[in-house]
Tab-separated table of C-alpha atoms in Angstrom:
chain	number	residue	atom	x	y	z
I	712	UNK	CA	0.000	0.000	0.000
I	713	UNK	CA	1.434	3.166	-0.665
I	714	UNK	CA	1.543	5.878	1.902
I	715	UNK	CA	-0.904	8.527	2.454
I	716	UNK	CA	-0.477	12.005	1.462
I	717	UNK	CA	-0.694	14.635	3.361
I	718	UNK	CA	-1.857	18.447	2.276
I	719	UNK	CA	-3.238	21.160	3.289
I	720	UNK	CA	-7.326	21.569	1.877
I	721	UNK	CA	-6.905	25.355	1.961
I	722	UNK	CA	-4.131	26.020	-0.119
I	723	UNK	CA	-5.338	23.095	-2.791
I	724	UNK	CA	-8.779	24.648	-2.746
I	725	UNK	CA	-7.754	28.042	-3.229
I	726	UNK	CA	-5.245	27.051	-5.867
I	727	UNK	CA	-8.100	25.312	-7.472
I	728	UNK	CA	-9.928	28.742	-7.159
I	729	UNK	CA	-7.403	30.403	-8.801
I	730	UNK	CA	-7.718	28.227	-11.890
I	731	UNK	CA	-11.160	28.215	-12.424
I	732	UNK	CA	-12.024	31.619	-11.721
I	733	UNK	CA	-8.936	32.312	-14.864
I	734	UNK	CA	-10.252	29.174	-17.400
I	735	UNK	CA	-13.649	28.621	-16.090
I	736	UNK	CA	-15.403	25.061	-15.352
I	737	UNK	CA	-15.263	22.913	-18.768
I	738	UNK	CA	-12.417	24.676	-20.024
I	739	UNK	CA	-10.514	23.444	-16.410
I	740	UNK	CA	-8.798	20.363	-17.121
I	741	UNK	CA	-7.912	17.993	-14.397
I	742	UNK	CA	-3.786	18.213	-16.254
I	743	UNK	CA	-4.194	22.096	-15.179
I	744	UNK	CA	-5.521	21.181	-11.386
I	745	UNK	CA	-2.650	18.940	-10.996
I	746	UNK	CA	-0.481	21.500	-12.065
I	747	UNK	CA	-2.078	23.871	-9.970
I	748	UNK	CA	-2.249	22.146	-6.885
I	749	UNK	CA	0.883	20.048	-7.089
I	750	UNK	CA	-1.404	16.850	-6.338
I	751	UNK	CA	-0.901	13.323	-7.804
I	752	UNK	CA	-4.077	12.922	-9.584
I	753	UNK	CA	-5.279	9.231	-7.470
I	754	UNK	CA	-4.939	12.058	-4.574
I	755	UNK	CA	-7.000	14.671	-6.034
I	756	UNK	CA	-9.963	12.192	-6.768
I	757	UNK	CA	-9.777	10.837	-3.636
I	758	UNK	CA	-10.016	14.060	-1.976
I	759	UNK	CA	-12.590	15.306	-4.104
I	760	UNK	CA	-14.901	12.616	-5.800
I	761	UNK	CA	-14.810	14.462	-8.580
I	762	UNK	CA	-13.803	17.966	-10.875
I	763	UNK	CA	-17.354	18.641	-10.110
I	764	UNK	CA	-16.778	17.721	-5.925
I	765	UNK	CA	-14.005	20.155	-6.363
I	766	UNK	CA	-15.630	23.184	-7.455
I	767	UNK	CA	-18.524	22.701	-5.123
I	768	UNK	CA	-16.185	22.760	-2.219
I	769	UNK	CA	-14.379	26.021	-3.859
I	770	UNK	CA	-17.874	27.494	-4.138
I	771	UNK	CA	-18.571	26.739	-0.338
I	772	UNK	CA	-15.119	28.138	1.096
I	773	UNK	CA	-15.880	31.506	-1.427
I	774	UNK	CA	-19.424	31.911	-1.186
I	775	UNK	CA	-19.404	32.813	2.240
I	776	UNK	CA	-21.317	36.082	4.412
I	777	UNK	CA	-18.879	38.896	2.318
I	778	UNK	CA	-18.828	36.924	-1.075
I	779	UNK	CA	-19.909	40.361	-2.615
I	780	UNK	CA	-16.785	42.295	-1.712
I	781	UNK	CA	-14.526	40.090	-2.958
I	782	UNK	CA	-13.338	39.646	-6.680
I	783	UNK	CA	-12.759	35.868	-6.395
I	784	UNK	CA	-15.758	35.126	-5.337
I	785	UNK	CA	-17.978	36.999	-7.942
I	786	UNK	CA	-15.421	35.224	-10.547
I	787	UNK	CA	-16.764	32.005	-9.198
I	788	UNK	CA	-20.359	32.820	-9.052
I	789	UNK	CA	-20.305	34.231	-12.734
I	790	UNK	CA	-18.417	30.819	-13.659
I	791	UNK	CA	-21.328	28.957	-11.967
I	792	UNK	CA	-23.816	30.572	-13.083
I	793	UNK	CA	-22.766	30.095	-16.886
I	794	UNK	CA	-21.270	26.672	-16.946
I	795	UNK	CA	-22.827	24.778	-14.383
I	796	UNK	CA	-26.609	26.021	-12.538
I	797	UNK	CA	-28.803	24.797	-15.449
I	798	UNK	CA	-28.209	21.163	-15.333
I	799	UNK	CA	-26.716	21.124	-12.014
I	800	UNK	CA	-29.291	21.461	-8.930
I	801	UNK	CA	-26.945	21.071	-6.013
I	802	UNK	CA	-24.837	23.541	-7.479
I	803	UNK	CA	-27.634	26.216	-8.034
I	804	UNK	CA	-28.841	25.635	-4.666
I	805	UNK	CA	-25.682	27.554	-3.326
I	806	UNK	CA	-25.948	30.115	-5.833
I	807	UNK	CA	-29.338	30.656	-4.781
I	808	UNK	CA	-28.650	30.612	-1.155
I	809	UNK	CA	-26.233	33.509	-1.787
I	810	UNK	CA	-27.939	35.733	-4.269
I	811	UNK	CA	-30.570	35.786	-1.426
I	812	UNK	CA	-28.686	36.530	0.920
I	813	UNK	CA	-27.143	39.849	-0.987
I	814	UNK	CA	-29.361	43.018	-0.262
I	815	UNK	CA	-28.007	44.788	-2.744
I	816	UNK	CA	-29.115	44.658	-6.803
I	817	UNK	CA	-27.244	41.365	-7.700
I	818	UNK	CA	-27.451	41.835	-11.497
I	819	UNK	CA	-25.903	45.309	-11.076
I	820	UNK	CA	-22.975	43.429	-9.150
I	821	UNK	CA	-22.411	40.902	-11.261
I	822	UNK	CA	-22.752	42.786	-14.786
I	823	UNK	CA	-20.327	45.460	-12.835
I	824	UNK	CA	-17.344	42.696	-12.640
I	825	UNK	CA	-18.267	41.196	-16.011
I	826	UNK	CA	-17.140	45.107	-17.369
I	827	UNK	CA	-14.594	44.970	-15.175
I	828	UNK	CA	-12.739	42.587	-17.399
I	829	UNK	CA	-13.075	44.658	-20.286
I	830	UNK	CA	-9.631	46.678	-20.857
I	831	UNK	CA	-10.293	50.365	-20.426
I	832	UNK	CA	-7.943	51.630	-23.978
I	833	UNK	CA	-8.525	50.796	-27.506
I	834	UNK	CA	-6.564	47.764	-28.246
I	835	UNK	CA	-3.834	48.094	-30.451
I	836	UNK	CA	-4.616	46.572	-33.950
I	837	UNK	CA	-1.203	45.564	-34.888
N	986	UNK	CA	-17.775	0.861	-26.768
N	987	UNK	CA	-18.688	0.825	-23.090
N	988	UNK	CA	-22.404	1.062	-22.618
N	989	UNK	CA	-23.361	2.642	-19.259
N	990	UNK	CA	-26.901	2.259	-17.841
N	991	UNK	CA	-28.416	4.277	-14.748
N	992	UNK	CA	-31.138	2.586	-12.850
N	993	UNK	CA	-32.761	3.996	-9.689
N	994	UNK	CA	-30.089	2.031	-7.431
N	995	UNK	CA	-26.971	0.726	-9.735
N	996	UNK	CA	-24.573	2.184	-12.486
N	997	UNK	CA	-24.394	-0.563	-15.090
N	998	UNK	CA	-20.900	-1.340	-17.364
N	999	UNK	CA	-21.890	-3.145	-20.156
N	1000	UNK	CA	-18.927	-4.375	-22.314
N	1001	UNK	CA	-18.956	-6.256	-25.782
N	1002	UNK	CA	-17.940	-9.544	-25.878
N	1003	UNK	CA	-14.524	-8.498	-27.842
N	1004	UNK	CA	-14.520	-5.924	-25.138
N	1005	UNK	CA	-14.639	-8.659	-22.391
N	1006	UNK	CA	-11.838	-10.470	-24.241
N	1007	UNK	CA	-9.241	-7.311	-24.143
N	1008	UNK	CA	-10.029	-6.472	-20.161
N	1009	UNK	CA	-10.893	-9.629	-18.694
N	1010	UNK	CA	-13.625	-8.611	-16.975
N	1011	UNK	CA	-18.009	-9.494	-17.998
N	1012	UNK	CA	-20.045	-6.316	-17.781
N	1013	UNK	CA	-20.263	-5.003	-14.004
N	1014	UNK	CA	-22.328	-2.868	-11.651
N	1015	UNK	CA	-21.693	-0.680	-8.494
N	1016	UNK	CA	-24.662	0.544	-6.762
N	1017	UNK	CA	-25.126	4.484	-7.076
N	1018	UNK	CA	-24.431	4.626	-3.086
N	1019	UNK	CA	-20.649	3.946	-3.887
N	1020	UNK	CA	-20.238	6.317	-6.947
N	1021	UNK	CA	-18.945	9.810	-5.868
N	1022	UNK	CA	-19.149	11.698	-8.821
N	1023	UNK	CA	-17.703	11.003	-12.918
N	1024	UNK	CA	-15.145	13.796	-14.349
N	1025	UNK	CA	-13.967	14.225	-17.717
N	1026	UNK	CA	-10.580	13.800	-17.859
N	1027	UNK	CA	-8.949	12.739	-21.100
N	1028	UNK	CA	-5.282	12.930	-19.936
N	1029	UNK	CA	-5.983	10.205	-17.394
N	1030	UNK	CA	-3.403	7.842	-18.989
N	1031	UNK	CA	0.339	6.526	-18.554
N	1032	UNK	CA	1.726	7.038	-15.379
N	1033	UNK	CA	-1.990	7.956	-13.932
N	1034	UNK	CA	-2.557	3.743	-15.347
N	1035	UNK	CA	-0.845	2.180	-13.071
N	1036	UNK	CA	0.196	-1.782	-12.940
N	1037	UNK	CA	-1.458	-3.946	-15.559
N	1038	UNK	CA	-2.950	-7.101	-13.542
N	1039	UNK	CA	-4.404	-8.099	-15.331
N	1040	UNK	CA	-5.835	-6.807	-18.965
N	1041	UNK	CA	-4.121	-5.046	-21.893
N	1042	UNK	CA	-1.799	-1.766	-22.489
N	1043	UNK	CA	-0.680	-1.085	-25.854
N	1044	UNK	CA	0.360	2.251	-25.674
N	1045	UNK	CA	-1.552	4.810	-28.723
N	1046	UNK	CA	-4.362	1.541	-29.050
N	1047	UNK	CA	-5.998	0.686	-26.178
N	1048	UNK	CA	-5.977	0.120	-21.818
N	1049	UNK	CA	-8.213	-2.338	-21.011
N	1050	UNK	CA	-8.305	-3.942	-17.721
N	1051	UNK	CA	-7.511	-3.756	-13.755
N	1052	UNK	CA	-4.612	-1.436	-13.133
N	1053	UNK	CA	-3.285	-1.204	-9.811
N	1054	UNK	CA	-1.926	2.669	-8.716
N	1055	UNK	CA	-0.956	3.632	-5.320
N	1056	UNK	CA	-3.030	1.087	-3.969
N	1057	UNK	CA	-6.200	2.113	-5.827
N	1058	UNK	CA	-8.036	-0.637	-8.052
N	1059	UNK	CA	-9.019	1.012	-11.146
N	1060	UNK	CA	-10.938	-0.800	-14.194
N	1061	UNK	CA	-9.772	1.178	-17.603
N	1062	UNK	CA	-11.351	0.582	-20.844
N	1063	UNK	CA	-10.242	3.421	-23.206
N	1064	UNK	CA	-9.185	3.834	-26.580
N	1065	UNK	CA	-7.888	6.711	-28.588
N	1066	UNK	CA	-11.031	7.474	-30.417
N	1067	UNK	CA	-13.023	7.564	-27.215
N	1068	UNK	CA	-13.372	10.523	-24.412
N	1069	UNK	CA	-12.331	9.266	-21.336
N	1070	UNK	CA	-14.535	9.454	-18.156
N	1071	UNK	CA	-12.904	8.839	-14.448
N	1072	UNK	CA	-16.061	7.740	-11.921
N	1073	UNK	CA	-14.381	7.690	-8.117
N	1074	UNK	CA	-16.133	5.317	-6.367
N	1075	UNK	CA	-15.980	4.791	-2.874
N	1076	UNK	CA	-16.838	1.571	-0.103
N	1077	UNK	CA	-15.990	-0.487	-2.890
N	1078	UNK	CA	-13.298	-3.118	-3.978
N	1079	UNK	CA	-12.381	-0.661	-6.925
N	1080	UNK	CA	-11.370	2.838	-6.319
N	1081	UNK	CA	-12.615	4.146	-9.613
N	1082	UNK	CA	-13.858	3.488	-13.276
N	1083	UNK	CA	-12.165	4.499	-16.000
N	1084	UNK	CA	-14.232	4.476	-19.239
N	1085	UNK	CA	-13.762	5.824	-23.058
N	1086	UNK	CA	-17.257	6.663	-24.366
N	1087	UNK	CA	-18.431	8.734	-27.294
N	1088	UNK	CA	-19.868	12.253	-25.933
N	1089	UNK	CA	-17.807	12.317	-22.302
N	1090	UNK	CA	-19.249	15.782	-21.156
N	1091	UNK	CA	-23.096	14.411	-21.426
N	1092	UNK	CA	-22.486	11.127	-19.979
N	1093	UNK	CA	-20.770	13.576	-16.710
N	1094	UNK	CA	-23.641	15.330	-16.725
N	1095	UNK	CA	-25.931	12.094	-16.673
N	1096	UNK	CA	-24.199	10.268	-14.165
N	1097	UNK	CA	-23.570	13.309	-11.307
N	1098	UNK	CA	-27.524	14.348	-12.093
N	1099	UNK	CA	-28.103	10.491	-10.890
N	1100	UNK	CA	-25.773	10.362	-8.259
N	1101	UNK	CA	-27.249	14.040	-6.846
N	1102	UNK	CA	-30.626	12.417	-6.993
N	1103	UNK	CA	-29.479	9.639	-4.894
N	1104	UNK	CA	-27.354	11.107	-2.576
């Protein structure tokens, strides 16, 4: 048997964060969460069930009481939201649970860090 | 290819006969209760394989089989013109199914949407 690996949730999961807030869910492969995390991949499954496991334990640890102030959480929600809520219950559930939660206009929110991405000069065409 | 079928309780692996031949193994099933979730994950391959005991590895043509890794028992059945699927099981003697099949992100979807309903 070989020996168990140790390693610390919080760094993998906010490693994994990092990852699919930048490539988004389907785009994610499991190649760029090893990478990322510096797991063997037996030890990420393990871990995690699942890519899908994965990002629902990123989406707890982000989508907590202040998820609207930060950046990487609103990444995460907007990745959600696009790639995963309508064929994935569980997943909506939490994105539900948080939208509720907001008191503030959520679509103003989110379409305010969608624009956010958008560079503020003309692009150079060369 | 692999045909896999969802009751209310089980995941089903059914495998051709020429199938059969190549891995060793008759068509299977793990109840849902043991399946944690299935990922896409086509560069599950080489190193991730394992020890061949027993089946068949030609490198480029086809895994088929039981691979040992770390400890884990893992049934592969892939090819190169086949997606590959990895379904982490758990409570059972394998530690995970790995399966080529034709339209990988649907048959995800299918099999977590199952395993959320059961769970």
């Amino acid at each position: 048997m070989a020996r168990p690996r140790t390693f610390d949730e919080d760094v993998v999961i906010t490693r994994a964060a990092e990852v699919f807030s930048r490539l988004g869910y389907n785009a994610c492969s499991i190649d760029d969460l090893v990478e990322a995390t510096a797991l063997q991949r037996g030890s990420l499954y393990k871990a995690f069930g699942s890519k899908r496991g994965l990002f629902e334990k990123v989406l707890n640890r982000f989508l907590v009481s202040e998820w609207h102030g930060s950046p990487a959480a609103l990444d995460l929600l907007i990745t959600a939201l696009r790639e995963l809520v309508p064929a994935d219950l569980p997943i909506a559930a939490l994105c539900r649970t948080a939208l509720d939660a907001y008191e503030g206009d959520a679509a103003k929110l989110i379409g305010g860090r969608l624009l956010d991405h958008l560079p503020t000069h003309e692009l150079s065409k060369e | 290819m692999p045909r896999l079928v969802l009751t209310d309780r089980d995941l089903i692996v059914h495998l051709t006969a020429w199938e059969s031949i190549w891995s060793l193994r008759r068509s299977f099933r793990v109840p849902l209760a043991h399946v944690r979730g299935a990922t896409e994950d086509n560069g599950f391959g080489g190193g991730a394989l394992g020890l061949r005991i027993p089946g068949t590895y030609i490198p480029g043509l086809i895994a088929a089989g039981t691979f040992i890794k770390d400890g884990d028992k893992q049934f592969v059945y892939t090819r190169p013109k086949l997606q590959t699927m990895v379904i982490e099981l758990a409570g059972n003697d394998w530690a995970r199914l790995v399966i080529g099949v034709p339209d990988v992100r649907a048959e995800v979807a299918r099999i977590n949407a199952a395993v959320a309903r059961h769970h």
